[in-house]
Coordinates of C-alpha atoms in Angstrom, one line a residue:
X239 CA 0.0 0.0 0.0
X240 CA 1.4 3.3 -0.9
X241 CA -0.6 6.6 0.3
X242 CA 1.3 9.6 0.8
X243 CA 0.3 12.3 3.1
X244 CA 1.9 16.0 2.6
X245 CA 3.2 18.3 5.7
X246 CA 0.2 20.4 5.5
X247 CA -2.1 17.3 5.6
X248 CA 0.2 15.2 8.6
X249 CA -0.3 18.5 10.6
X250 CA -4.0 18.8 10.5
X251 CA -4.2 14.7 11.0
X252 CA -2.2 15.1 14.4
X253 CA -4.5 17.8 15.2
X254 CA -7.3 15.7 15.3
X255 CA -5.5 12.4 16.7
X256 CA -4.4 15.0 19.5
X257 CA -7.6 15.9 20.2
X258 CA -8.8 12.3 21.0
X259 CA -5.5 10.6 22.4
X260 CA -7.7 7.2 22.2
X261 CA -8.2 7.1 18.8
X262 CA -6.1 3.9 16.8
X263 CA -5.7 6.3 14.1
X264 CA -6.8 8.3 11.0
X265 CA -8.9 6.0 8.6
X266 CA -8.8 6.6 5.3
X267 CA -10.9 4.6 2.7
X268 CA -14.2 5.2 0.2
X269 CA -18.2 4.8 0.5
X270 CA -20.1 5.1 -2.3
X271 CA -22.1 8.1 -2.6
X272 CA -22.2 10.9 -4.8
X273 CA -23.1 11.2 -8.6
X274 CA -19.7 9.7 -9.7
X275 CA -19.9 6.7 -7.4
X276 CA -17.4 6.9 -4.5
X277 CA -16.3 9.6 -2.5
X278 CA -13.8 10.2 0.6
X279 CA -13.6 9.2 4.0
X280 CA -10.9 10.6 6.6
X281 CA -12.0 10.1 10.2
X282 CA -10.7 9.3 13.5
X283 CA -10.8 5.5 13.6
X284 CA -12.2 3.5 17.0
X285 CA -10.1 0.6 16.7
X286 CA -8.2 -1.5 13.8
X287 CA -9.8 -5.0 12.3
X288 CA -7.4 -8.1 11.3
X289 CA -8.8 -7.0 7.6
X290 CA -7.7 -3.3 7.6
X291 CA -4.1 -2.6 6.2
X292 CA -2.4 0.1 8.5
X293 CA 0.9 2.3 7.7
X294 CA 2.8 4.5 9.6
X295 CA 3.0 7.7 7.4
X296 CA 5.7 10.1 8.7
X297 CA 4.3 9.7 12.5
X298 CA 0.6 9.4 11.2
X299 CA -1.2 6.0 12.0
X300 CA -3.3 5.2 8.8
X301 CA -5.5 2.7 8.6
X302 CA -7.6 1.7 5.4
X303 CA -10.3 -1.3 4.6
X304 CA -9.7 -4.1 2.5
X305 CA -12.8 -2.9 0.0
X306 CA -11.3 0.7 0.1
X307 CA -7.5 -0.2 -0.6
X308 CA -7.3 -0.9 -4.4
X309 CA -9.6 2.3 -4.9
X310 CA -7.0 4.4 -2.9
X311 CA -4.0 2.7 -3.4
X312 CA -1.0 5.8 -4.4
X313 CA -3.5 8.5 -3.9
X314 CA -2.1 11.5 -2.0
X315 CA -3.8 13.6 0.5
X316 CA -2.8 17.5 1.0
X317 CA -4.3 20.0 3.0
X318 CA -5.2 22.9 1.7
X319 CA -7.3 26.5 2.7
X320 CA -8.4 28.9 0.5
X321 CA -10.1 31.8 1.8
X322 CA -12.0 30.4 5.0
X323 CA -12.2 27.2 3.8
X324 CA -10.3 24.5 4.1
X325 CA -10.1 21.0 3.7
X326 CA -8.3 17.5 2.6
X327 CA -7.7 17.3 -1.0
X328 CA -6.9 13.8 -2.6
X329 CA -4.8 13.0 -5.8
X330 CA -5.8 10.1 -6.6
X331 CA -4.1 7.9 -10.0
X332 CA -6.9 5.4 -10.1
X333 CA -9.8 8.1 -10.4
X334 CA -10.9 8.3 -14.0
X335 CA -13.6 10.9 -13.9
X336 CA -14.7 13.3 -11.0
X337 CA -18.3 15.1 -10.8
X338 CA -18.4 18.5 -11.8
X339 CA -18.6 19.7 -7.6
X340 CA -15.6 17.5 -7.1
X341 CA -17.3 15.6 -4.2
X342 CA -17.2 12.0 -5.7
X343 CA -15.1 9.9 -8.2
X344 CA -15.1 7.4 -10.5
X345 CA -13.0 4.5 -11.1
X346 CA -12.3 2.1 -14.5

């Protein structure tokens, strides 16, 4: 499995793992939503299954689900604001289409 996480995206990820020192980790993965067909999930995870892959990324705990990996496989996640908003931003090799709000993906 090869995900990489930039500075700006590590930083806001130990944010939120040092806000909840319980948490296993940040999991990473897909549900299918959206009118593309998958879109992204980053939250704090409860706990790790024998299933889920996990990789330490530069002091960052990620874990990902067995359904979610060759979908995310060599993406890369950055962090980026503009304006007020701000938010994780994926580039992903295996998307082959995105919806015109950028909220979902699709895959071959």
């Amino acid at each position: 499995m090869t995900i990489t996480i930039t500075p700006a995206a590590n930083e806001r990820m130990r944010q939120f793992l040092a806000s909840t020192p319980a948490a296993a980790g940040v999991r990473f993965g897909v549900k299918r939503t959206g009118c593309s067909g998958f879109a992204y999930v980053v939250d704090l995870a409860d706990s790790v299954t024998a299933d889920d892959q996990t990789v330490e990324v530069d002091g960052v705990r990620l874990i990902v689900d067995p359904k979610s990996l060759p979908l995310v496989d060599g993406t890369v996640i950055d962090f980026q604001r503009q304006g007020l908003n701000a938010s994780f931003v994926f580039h992903n090799p295996n998307a082959t289409g995105e919806c015109g709000c950028g909220e979902s993906f699709t895959v071959a």
